[in-house]
Short mmCIF file of C-alpha atoms in Angstrom, two decimals:
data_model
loop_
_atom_site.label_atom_id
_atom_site.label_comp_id
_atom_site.label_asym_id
_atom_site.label_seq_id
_atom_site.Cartn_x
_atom_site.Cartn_y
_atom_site.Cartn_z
CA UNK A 1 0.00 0.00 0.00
CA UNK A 2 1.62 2.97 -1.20
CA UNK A 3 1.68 6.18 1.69
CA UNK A 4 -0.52 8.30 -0.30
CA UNK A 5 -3.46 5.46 -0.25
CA UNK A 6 -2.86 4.73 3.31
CA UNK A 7 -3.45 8.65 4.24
CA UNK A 8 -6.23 8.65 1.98
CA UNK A 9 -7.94 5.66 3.74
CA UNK A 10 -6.80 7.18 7.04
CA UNK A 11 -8.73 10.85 6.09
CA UNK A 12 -12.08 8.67 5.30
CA UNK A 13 -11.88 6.86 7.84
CA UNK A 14 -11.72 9.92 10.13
CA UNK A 15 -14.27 11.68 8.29
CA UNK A 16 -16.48 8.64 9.09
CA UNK A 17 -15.74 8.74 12.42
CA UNK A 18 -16.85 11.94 12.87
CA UNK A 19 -19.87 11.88 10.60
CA UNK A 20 -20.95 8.95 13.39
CA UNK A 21 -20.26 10.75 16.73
CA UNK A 22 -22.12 13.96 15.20
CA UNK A 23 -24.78 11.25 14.47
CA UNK A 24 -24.98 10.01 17.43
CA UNK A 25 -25.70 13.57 19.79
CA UNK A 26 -28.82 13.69 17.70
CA UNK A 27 -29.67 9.86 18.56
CA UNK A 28 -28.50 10.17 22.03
CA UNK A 29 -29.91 13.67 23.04
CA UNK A 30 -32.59 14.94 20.30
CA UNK A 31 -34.67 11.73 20.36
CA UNK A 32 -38.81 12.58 21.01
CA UNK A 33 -39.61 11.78 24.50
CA UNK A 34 -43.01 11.00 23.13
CA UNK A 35 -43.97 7.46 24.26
CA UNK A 36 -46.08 6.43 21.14
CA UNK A 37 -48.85 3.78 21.73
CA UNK A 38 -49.96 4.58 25.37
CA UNK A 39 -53.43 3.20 26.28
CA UNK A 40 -56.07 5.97 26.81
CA UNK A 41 -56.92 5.84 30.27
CA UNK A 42 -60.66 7.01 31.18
CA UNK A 43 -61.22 9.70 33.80
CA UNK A 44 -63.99 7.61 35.11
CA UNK A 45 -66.22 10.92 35.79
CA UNK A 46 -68.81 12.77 34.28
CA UNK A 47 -68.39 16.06 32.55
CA UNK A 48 -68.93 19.48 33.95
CA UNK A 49 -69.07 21.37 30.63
CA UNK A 50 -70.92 20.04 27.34
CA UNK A 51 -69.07 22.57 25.44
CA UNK A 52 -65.57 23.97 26.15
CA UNK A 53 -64.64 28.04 24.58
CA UNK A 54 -60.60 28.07 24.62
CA UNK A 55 -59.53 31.87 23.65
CA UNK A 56 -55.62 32.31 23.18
CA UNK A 57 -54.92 36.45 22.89
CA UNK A 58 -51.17 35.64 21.23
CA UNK A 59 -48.03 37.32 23.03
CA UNK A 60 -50.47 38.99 25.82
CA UNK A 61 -48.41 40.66 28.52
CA UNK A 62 -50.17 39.44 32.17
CA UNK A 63 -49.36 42.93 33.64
CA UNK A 64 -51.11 44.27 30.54
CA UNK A 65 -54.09 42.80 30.55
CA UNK A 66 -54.52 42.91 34.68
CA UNK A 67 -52.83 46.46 35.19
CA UNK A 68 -54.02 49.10 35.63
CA UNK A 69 -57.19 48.19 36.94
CA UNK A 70 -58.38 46.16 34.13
CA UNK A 71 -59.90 50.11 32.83
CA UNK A 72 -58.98 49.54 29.23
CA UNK A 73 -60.95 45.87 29.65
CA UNK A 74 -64.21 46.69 31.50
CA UNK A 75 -66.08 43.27 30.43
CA UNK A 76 -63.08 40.73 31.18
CA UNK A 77 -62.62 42.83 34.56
CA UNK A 78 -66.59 42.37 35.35
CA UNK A 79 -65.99 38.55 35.05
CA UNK A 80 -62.74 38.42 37.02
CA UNK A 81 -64.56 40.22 39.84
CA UNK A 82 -67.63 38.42 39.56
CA UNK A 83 -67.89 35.23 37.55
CA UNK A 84 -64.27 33.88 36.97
CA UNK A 85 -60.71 32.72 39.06
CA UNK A 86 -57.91 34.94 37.30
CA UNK A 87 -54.19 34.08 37.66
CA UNK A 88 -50.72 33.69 36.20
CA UNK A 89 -50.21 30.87 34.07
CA UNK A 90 -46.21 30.22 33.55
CA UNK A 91 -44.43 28.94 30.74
CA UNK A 92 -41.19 27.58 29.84
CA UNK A 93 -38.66 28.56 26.62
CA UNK A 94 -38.86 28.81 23.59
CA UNK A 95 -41.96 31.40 24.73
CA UNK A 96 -43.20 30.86 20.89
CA UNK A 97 -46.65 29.98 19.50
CA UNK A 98 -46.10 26.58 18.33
CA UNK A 99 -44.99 25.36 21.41
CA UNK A 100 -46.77 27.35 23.86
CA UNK A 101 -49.98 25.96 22.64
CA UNK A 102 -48.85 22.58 22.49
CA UNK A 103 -48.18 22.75 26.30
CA UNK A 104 -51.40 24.01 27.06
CA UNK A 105 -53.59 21.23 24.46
CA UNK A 106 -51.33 19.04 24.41
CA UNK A 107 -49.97 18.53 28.08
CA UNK A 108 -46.00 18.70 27.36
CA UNK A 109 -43.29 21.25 26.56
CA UNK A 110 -41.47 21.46 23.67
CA UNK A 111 -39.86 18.17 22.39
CA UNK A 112 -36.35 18.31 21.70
CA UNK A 113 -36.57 16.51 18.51
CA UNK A 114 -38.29 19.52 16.49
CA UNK A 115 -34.70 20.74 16.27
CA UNK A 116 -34.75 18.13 13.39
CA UNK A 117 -37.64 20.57 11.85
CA UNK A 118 -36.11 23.85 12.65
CA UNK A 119 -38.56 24.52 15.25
CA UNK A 120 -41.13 24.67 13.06
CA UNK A 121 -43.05 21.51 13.63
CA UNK A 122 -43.01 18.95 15.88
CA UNK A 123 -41.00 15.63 15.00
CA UNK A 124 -43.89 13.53 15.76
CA UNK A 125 -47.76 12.77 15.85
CA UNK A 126 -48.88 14.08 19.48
CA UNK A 127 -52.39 13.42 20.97
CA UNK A 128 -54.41 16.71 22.40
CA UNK A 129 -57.52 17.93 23.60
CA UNK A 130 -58.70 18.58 20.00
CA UNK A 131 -58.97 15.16 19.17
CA UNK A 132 -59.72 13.32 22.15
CA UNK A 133 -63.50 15.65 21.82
CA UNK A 134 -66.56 14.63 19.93
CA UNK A 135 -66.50 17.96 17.66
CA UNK A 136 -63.57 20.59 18.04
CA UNK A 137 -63.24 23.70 15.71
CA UNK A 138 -59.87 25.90 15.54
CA UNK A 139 -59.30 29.03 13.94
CA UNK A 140 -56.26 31.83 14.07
CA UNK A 141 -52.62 31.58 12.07
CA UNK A 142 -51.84 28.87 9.87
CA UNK A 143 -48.52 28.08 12.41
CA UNK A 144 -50.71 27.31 15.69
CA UNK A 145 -54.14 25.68 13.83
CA UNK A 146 -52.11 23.65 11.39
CA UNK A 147 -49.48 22.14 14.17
CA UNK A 148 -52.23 20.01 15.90
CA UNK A 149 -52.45 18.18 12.31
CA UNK A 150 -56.37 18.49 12.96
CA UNK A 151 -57.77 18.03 9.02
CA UNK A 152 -56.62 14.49 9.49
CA UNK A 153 -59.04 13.84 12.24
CA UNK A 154 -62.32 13.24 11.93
CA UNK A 155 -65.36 15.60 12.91
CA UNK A 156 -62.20 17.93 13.93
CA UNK A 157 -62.42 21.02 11.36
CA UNK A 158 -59.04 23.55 11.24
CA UNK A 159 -59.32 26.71 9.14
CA UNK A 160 -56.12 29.45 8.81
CA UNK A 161 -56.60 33.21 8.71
CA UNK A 162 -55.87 34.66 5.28
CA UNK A 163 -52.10 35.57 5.30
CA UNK A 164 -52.51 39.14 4.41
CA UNK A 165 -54.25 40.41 7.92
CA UNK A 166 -51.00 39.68 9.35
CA UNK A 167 -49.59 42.88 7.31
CA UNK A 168 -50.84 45.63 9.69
CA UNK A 169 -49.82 48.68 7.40
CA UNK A 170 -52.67 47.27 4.97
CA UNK A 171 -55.22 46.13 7.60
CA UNK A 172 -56.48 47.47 11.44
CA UNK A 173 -55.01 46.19 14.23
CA UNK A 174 -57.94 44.29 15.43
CA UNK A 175 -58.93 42.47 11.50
CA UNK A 176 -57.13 39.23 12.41
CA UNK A 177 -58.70 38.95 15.95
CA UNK A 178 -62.14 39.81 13.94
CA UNK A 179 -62.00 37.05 11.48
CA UNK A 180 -61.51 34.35 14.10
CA UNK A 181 -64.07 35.36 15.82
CA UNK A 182 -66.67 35.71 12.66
CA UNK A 183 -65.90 32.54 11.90
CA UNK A 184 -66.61 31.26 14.94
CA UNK A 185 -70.05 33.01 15.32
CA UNK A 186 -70.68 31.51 11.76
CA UNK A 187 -70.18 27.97 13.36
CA UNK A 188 -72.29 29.00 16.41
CA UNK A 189 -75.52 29.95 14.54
CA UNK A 190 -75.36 27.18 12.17
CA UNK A 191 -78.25 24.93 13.53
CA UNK A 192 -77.19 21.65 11.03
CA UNK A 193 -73.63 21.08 12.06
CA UNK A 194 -72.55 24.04 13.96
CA UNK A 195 -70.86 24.40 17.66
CA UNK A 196 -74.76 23.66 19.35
CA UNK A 197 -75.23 20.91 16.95
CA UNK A 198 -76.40 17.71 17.98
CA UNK A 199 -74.87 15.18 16.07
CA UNK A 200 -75.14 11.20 17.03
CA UNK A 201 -72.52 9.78 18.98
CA UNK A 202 -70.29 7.04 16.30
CA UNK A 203 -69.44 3.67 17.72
CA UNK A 204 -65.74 4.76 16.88
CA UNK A 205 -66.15 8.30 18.88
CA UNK A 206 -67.78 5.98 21.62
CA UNK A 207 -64.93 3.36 21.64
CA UNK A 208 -62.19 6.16 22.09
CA UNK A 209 -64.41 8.14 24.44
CA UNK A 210 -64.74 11.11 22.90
CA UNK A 211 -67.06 13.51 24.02
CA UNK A 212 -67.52 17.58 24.30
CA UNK A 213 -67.38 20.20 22.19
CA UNK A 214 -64.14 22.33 21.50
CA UNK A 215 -64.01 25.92 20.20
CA UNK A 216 -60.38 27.26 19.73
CA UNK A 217 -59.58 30.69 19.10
CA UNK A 218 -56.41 31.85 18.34
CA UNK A 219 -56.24 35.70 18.29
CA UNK A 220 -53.25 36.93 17.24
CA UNK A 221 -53.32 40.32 17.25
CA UNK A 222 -51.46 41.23 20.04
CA UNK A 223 -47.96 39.65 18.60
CA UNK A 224 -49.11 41.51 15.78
CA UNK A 225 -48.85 44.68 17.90
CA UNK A 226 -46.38 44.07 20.15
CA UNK A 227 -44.05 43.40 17.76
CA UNK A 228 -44.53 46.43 15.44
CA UNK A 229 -45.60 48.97 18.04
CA UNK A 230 -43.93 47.48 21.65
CA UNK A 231 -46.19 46.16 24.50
CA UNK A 232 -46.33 50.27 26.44
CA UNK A 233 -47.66 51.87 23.53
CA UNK A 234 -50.64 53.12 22.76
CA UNK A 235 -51.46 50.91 19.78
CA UNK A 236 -51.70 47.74 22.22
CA UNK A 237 -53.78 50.02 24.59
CA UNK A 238 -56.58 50.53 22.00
CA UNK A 239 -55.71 46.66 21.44
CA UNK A 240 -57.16 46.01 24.79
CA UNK A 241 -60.36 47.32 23.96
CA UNK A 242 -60.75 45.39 21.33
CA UNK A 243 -59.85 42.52 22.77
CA UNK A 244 -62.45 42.91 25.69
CA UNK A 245 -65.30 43.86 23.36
CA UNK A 246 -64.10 40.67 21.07
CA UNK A 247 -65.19 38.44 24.35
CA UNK A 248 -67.70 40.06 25.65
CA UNK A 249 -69.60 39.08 21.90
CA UNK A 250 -68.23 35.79 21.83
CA UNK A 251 -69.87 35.53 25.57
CA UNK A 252 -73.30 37.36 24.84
CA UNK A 253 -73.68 35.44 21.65
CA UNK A 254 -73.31 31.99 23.55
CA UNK A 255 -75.19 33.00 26.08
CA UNK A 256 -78.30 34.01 23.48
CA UNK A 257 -77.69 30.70 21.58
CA UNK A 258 -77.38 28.60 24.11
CA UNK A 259 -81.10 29.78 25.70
CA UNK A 260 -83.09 26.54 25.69
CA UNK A 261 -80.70 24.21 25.32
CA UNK A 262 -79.95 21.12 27.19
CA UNK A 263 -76.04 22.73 27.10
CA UNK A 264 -73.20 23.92 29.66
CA UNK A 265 -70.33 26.29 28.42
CA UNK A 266 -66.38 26.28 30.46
CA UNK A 267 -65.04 29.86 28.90
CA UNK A 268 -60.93 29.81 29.33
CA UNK A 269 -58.98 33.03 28.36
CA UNK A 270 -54.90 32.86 28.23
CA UNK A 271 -51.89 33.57 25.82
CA UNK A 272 -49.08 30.90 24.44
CA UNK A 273 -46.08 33.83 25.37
CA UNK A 274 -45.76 37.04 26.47
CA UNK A 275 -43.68 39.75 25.39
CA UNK A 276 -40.68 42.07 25.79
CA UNK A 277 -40.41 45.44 26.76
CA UNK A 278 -38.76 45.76 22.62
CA UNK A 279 -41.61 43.72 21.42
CA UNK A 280 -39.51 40.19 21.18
CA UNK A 281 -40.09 36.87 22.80
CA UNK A 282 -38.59 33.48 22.52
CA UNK A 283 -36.31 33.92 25.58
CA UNK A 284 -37.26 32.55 29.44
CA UNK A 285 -37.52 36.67 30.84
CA UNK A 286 -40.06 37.12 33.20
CA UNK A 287 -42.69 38.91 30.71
CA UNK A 288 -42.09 36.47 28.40
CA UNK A 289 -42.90 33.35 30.55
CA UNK A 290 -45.65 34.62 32.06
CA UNK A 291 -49.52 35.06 30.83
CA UNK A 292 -52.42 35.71 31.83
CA UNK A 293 -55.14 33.70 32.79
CA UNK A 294 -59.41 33.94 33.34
CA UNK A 295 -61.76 30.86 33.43
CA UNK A 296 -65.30 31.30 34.14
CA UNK A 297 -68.51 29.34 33.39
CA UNK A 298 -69.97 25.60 33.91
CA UNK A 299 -67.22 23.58 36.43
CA UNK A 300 -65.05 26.16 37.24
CA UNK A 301 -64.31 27.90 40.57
CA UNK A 302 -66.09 31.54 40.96
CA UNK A 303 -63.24 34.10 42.59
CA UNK A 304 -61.34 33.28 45.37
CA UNK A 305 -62.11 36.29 47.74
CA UNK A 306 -59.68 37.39 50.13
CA UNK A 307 -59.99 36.98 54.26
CA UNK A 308 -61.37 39.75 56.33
CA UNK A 309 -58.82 40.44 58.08
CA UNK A 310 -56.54 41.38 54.94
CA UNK A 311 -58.77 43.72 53.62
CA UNK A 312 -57.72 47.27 53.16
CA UNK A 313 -53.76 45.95 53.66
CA UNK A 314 -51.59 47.81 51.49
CA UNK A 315 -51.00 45.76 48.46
CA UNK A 316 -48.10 46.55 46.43
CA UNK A 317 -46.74 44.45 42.73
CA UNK A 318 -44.28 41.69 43.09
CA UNK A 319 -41.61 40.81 40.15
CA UNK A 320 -44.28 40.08 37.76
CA UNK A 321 -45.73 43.76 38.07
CA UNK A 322 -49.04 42.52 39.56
CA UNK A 323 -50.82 42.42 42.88
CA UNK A 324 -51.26 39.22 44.40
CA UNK A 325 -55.16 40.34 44.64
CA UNK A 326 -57.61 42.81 42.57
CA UNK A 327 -60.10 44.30 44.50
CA UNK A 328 -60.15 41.21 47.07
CA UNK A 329 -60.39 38.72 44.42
CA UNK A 330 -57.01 36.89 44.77
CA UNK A 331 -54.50 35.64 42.16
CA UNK A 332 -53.82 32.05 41.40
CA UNK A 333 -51.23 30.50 40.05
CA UNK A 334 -50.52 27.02 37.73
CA UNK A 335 -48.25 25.54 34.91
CA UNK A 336 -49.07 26.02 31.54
CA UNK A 337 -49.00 22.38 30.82
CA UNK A 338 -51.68 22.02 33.71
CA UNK A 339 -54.11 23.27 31.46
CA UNK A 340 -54.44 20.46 29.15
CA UNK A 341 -55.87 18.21 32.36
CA UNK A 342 -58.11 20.92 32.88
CA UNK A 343 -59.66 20.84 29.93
CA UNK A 344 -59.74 17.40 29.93
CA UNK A 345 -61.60 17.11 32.83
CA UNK A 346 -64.26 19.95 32.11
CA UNK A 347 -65.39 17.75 29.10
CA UNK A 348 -64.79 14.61 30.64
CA UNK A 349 -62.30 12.80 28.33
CA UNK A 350 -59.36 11.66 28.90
CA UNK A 351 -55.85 13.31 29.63
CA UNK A 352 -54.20 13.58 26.52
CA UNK A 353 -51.80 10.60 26.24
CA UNK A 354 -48.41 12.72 26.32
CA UNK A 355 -49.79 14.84 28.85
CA UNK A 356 -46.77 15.79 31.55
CA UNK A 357 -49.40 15.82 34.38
#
């Protein structure tokens, strides 16, 4: 073997060798955690909602939405004082849509193995609260509907926002926010197939226990605006107003459609991220991990009022810039993944498979 064969050999064989050990940190330490083929396992208890409302307000700052009094928001602060439990619900990095909705419908945080996809989609089939429900409608950005792979699923219908609404020097700030929720007033008055639809219960969606009703509503025009105008301007101020006037109709027109019905409605109100000071997120900073959080409605706890004997305490903001209590109505606290059980059990199905909880 002449030398120039033998170094040859010897530079392959090295380039091999290294090929394999970069190989093998993406085999080792980017392999899904996702156990596939995990038995369902029934919650064994009856549901306390017929019909579940799930409203994500994209990149809302919790300080934002709370602050202040909740002036700019008079409906959403009427229910936290008088209907709903409000709170902080706390997420974990990347704060981005994809996976911040995951975690809350799906149960689990981001899997490792989407590096594979750039980040962009997740590496494997996951199970969720979409499609563990009889019925289940989504709306909002093609990113977050179109990540649950929900057209594949049956009974499960997923429809994107037109592109262009996302281009806010062409279109109002509140246009993408008002298409979601058109369509989903479309779905709620349509008496044949529509969210109050009765539709008979298939021996398959009886054999996987499916059950409940699922409205999803991604509104993303707060990323929208905090990106292009920064969460302290007044852009996302006039946001908030339409964002409170968005839910209040969503509310009023459930509550008028739902007269006479043999139906109960769970209402939950949160955001995937929050948001920088400079309109960025995608980092694990306090404003960006934290959102904001209102439930209300059939099987969920009214507010937690505050003892006697604290009342009229000074109250002064802690690191997240919020009072532990508004107006005697006090905070609480959970995981983002923790709402995914939640859900679950409001409806009565059971716990996503890859749920964390």
């Amino acid at each position: 073997m002449t030398g120039a064969l033998q170094k040859t050999l010897e530079f392959l064989a090295a380039v091999c060798l290294y090929v394999f050990l970069f190989y093998s940190i993406f085999a080792v330490y980017y392999t899904s955690p996702l156990v596939r083929g995990t038995p369902l396992v029934p919650l064994n208890v009856s549901h306390l909602a017929t019909h579940l409302i799930f409203m994500v307000t994209d990149g809302m700052r919790a300080d934002k939405l709370f602050g202040s009094q909740l002036k700019y928001t008079p409906f959403i602060r009427n229910i936290l004082l008088n209907k709903g439990a409000w709170g902080l619900s706390h997420t974990r990095v990347p704060t981005e849509s994809r996976p911040g909705h995951i975690a809350m419908l799906g149960g689990f945080y981001e899997d490792v193995a989407s590096i594979t996809k750039g980040w962009q989609a997740n590496a494997v089939e996951f199970d969720s609260i979409l499609n563990r429900s009889q019925r289940a409608w989504a709306w909002g950005t093609h990113e977050v509907v179109q990540a649950f792979g929900l057209n594949t699923v049956n009974l499960v219908m997923a429809k994107s926002s037109p592109s262009e609404l996302s281009d806010l020097v062409k279109h109002s700030i509140s246009d993408i926010d008002r298409w979601t929720v058109d369509q989903f007033l479309a779905e709620l008055h349509n008496k044949e197939t529509g969210f109050f639809a009765t539709l008979p219960i298939s021996t398959d969606q009886s054999s996987t226990l499916r059950k409940g009703h699922v409205a999803f509503l991604h509104l993303d025009a707060a990323d929208l605006v905090g990106h292009a105008f920064k969460p302290d301007s007044n852009q996302y101020v006039e946001l908030l107003g339409h964002l409170d006037r968005s839910v209040e109709q969503v509310v009023r027109e459930v509550e008028n459609a739902s007269k006479g019905l043999n139906v109960t409605v769970a209402f939950i109100l949160t955001a995937d991220h929050g948001m920088t000071d400079w309109g960025s997120h995608g980092a694990g900073s306090i404003h960006e991990t934290v959102t904001p959080l209102l439930v209300w409605g059939e099987g969920l706890s009214g507010p937690k009022l505050l003892p006697d004997t604290e009342i009229g305490q000074p109250v002064s903001t802690d690191k997240y810039g919020l009072p532990p209590h508004i107006e005697g109505r006090v905070r609480r606290d959970i995981q983002q993944a923790d709402l995914c059980p939640l859900m679950a059990s409001l409806i009565g199905v059971p716990i996503p498979v890859n749920s964390v909880v």
